[in-house]
XYZ file of C-alpha atoms in Angstrom:
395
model
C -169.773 82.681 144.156
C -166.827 81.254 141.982
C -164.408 82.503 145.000
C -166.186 81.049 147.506
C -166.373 77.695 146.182
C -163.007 78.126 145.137
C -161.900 79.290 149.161
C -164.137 75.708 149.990
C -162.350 73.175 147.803
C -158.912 75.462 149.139
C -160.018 74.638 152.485
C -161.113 70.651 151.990
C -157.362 70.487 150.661
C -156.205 72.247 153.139
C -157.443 69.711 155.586
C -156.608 66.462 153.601
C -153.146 67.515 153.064
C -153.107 67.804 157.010
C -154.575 64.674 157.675
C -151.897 63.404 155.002
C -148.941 65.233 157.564
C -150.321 63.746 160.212
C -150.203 60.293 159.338
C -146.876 60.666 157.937
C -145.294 62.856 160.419
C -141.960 63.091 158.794
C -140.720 63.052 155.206
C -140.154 60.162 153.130
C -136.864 58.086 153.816
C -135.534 58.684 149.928
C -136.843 61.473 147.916
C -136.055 62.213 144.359
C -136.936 66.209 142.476
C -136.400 66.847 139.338
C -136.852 69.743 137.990
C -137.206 70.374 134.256
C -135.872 74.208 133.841
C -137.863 75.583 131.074
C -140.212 72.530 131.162
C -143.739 73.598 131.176
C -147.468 72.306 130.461
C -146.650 72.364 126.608
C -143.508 71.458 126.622
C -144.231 68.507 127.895
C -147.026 68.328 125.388
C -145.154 69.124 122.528
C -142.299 66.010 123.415
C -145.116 63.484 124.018
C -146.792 64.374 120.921
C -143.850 63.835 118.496
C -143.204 60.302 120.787
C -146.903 59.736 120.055
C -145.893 59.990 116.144
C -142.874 57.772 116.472
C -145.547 54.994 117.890
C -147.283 55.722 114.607
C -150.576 57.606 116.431
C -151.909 60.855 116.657
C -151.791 61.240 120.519
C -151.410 59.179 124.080
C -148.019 58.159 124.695
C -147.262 59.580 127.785
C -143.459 59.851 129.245
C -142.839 58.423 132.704
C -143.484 61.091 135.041
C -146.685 62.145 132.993
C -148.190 58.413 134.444
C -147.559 59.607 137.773
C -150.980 58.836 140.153
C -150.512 63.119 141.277
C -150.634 66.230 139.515
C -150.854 69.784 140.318
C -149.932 73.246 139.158
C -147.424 75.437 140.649
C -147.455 79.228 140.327
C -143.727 80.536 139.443
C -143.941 84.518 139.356
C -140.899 86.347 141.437
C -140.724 88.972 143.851
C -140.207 91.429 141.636
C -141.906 90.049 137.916
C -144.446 87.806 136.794
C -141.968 85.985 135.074
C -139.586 84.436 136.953
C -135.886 83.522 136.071
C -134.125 80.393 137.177
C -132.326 81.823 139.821
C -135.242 83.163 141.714
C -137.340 80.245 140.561
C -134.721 77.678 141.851
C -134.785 79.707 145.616
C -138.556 79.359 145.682
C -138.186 76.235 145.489
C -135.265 75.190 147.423
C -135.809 77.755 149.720
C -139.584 78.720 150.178
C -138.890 82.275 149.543
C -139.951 84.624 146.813
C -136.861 86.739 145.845
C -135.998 88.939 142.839
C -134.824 88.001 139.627
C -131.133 87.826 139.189
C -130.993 86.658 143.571
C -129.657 83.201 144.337
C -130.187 81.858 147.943
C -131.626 85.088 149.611
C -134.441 87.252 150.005
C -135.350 90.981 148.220
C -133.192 92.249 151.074
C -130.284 90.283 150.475
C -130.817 88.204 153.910
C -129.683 84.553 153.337
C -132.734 81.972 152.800
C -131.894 78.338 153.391
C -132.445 75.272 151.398
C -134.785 72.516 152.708
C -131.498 70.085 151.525
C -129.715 71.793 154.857
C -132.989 70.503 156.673
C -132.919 67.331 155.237
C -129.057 66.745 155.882
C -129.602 68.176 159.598
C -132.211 65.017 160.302
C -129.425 62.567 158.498
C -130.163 62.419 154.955
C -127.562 62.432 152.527
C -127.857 65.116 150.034
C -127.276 65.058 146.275
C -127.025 67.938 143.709
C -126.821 66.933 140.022
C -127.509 68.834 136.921
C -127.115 68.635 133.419
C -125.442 72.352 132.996
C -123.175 73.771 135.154
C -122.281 72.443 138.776
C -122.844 75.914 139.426
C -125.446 77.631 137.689
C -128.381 79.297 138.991
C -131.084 76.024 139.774
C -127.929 73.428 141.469
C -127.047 76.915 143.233
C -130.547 77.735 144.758
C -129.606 74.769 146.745
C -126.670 75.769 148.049
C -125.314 79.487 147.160
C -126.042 82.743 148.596
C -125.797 86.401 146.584
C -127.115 88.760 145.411
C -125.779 88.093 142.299
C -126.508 84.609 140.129
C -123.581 85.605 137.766
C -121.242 85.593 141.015
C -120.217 81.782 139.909
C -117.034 81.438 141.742
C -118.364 83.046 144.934
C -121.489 80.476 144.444
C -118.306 77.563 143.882
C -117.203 78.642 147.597
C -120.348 77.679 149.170
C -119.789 74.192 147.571
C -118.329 72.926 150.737
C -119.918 75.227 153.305
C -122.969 73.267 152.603
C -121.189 70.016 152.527
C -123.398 68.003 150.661
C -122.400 64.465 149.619
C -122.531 64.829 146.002
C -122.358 67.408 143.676
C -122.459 66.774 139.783
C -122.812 68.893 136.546
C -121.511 69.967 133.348
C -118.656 71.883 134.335
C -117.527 74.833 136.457
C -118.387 78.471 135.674
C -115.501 80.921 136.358
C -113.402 77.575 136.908
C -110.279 79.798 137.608
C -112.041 82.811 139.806
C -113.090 86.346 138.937
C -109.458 86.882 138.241
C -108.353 83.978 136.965
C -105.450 83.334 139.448
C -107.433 80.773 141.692
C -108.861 77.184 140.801
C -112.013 75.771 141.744
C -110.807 72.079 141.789
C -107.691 72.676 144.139
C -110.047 74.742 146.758
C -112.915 71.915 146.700
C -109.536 69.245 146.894
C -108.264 71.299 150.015
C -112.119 71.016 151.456
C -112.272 67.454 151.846
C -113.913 66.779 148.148
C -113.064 64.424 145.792
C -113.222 66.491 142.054
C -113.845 64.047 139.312
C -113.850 64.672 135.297
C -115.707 61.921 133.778
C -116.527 58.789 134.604
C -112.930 56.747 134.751
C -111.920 59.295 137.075
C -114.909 58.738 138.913
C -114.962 55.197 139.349
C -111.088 55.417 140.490
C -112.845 58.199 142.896
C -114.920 56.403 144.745
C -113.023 53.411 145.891
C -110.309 56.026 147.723
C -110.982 57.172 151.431
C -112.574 60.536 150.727
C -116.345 60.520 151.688
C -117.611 63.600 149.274
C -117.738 63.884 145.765
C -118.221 66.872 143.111
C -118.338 64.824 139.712
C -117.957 66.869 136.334
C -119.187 65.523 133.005
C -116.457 67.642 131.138
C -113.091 66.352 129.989
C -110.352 67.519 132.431
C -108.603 70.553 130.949
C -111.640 71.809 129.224
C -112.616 73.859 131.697
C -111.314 77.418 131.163
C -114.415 79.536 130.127
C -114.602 82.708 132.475
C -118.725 83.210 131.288
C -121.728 81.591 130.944
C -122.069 78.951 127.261
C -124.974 77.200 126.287
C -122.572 74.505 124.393
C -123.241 71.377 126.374
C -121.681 69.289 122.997
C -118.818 68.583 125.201
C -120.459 66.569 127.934
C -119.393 62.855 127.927
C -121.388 61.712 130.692
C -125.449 61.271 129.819
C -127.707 62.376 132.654
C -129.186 58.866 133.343
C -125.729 57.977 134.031
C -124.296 60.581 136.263
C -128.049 60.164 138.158
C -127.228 56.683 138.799
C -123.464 57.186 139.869
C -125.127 59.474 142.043
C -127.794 57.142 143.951
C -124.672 54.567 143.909
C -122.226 56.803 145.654
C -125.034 58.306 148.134
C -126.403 54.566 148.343
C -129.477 53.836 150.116
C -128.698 52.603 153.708
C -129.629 56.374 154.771
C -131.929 58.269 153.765
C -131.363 60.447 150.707
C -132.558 63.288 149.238
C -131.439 64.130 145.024
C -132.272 67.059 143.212
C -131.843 66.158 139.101
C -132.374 69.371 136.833
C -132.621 68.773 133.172
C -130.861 72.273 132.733
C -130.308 72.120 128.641
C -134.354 71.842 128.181
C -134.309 75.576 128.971
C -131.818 76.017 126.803
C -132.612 74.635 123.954
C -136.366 76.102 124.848
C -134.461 79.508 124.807
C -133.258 78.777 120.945
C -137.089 77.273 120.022
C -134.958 74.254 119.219
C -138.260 71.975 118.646
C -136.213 68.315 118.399
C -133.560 69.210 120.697
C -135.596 70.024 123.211
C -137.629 66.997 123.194
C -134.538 65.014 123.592
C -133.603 67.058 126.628
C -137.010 66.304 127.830
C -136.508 62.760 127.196
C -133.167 62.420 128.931
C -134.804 63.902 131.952
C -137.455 61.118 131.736
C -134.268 58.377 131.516
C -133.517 59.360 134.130
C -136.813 59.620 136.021
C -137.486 55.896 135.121
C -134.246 54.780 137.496
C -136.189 56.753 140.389
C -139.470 55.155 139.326
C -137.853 51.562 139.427
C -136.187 52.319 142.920
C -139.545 53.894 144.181
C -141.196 49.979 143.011
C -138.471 48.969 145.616
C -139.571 50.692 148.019
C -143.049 52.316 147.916
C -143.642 53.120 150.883
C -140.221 54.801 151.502
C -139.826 56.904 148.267
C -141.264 60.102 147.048
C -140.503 60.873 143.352
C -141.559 64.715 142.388
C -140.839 66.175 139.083
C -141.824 69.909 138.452
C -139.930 73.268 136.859
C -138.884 76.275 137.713
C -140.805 78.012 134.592
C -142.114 77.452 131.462
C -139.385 78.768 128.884
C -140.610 79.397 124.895
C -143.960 79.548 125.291
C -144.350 77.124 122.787
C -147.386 75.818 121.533
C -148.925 72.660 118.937
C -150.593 74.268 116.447
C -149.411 76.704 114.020
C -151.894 76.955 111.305
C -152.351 73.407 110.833
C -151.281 69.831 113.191
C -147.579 69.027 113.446
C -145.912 67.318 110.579
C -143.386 65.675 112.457
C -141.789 64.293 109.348
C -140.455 67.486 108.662
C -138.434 67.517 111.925
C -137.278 64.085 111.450
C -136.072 64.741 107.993
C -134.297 68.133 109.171
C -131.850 65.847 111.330
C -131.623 62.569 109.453
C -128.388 61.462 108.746
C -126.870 62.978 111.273
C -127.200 66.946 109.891
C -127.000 69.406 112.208
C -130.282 71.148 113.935
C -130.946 74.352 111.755
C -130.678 77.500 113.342
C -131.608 81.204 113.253
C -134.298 81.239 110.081
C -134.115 77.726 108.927
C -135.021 76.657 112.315
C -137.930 79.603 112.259
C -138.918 78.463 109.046
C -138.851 74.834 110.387
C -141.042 75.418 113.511
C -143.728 77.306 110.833
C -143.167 74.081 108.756
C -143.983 71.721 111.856
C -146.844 73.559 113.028
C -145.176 74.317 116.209
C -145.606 78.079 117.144
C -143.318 79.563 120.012
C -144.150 83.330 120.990
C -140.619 84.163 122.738
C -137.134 83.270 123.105
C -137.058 83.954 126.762
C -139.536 82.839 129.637
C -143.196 82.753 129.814
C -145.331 83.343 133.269
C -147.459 80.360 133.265
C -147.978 78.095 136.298
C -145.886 75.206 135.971
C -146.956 71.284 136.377
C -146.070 69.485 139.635
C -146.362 65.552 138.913
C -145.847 63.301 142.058
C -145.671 59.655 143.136
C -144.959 57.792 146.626
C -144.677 58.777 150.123
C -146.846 61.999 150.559
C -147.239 62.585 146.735
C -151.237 63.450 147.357
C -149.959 66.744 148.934
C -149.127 68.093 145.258
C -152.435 67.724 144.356
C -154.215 70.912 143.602
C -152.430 74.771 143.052
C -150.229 76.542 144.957
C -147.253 78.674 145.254
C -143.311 76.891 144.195
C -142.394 77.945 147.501
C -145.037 75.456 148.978
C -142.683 72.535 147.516
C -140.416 72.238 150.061
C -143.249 72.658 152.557
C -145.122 69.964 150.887
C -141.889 67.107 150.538
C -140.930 68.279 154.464
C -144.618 67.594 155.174
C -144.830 70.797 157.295
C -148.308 72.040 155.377
């Protein structure tokens, strides 16, 4: 009984989502994703219940995207695990393909999947990348790269230009100087027509010249000389509301524009069970979510605004014996002290009442909030490869 009703209400949706397509006929004219890597159900829970503390009450203040009129739930399990990793999670949904863990841009065979950006810059749009990590790291490279390998970050530089997106932004370059060290990813991008910018004088200075594309880096210049992955984003000098809105400046809005945002450092401090910091990577995400939200008032019946993840990263959970006692948290960083790690930080979250059951991912569908232009169709749950379907309006 359950799975017929359940085939039924699958089937009504079905149907309204094709009514939806066929009203619409064509995706909206300036679309905004963000996804939140690591950012799932609780964690999202967890950061609005400490903002619900700082507003002195047990529960309801919601972030931006949490007020969104649409919500559904997005499965996130690979081709080859029920828990996904970003790389595999990022070409479901840039792609629409399941692929294995540790596969960037193609399928279990190695075949080359394509982004629904490439779509959207065939019918005109201009296409921008952006991401609080690396330029080049596994979720900015689902959109662009191809290998078999995620941890092939020079080879995922080249493809950089091959897509030849308008913007690209991030924290900084992986393998900046090649696999072996005798080539430079900022004079190969120069000789490809792109504009490489450090920071945001350089930037500024950038965009005024006669070059029409733009990768933007939030790292000093010179900085850039690790050969492997670090999860030390102190460096970064440019916030992620502000390289977002450099970004909608230089695409502007006289064409239509599609922008992918990923709030890569929630994963990573989810990865740590970093409780504080990863509500303030949460919130940074949601800064920058609130400069879509005003443009979408601008234009509502030209924008979509969808915000999602790839997975859920901590498993994290409120509740630990007793409520969270937020105080605790705020007193572990007042005056400027440094987050605790290892034990303290264990002993912290026990503290806090906030229980995490891993350091890595969790399996758990993920949620898919939506406003705009065709933002009913992420109603319900589905597959992450049924994003791009959904924003192209093809289902």
């Amino acid at each position: 009984m359950r799975k017929s009703i359940t085939k039924y209400l699958a089937a009504i949706l079905a149907v309204a989502c094709c009514l939806s397509c066929s009203k619409a006929d064509k995706p909206a004219k300036y679309i905004f994703l963000f996804i939140g890597d690591g950012m799932g159900h609780e964690n999202v829970s967890v950061a609005e219940s400490y903002l619900s503390y700082k507003d002195g009450l047990i529960g309801g203040t919601q972030l931006c995207f949490t007020q969104f009129p649409y919500l559904g739930m997005a499965d996130t399990y690979s081709a080859n695990d029920r828990i996904t990793d970003s790389s595999a999670g990022g070409t479901a949904i840039a792609c629409g393909v399941k692929t294995n863990n540790g596969m960037l841009g193609v399928d279990p065979d190695g075949n080359p999947v394509y982004s629904f950006a490439l779509d959207l810059q065939d019918r005109g749009y201009n296409i921008g990348i952006m991401s609080t990590v690396q330029v080049n790291h596994a979720t900015p490279g689902s959109f662009y790269g191809h290998t078999k390998s995620r941890y092939d970050y020079y080879g995922i530089t080249k493809e950089i230009p091959v897509a030849g997106y308008k913007f690209y932004g991030g924290q900084n370059f992986l393998n900046f100087n090649g696999n072996e060290g005798n080539d430079n990813s900022e004079e190969m991008l120069n000789d490809a027509g792109y504009d490489v910018c450090f920071g945001e004088e350089e930037f500024n200075n950038a965009k005024k010249g006669k070059r029409s594309k733009m990768v933007y880096i939030a790292e000093p210049r010179g900085t850039i000389t690790q050969q492997y992955e670090s999860r030390d984003i102190k460096s970064q000098t440019v916030s992620e509301v502000s390289m977002f809105k450099s970004c909608m400046e230089y695409l502007g809005d006289k064409k239509p524009f599609f922008i992918m945002c990923e709030g890569g450092e929630i994963d990573w401090e989810a990865h740590s069970n970093n409780t504080m910091p990863m509500i303030t990577a949460i919130q940074n995400m949601d800064e920058a979510v609130k400069v879509a939200y005003e443009f979408y008032l601008k234009h509502p019946d030209e924008t979509l605004i969808v915000v999602t993840a790839d997975h859920e990263t901590g498993g994290v959970a409120i509740g630990n014996g007793h409520s969270p006692l937020w105080e605790v948290y705020d007193d572990a960083v007042a005056g400027g002290k440094a987050y605790p790690a290892g034990s303290e930080n264990k002993a912290l979250n026990a503290k806090g009442g906030i229980g995490w059951t891993t350091t890595g991912h969790a399996g758990a569908p993920v949620p898919v909030y939506a406003i705009g232009k065709g933002a009913e169709k992420f109603c319900g749950r589905y597959d992450n490869t049924d994003i791009s379907k959904k924003i192209l309006c093809k289902e």
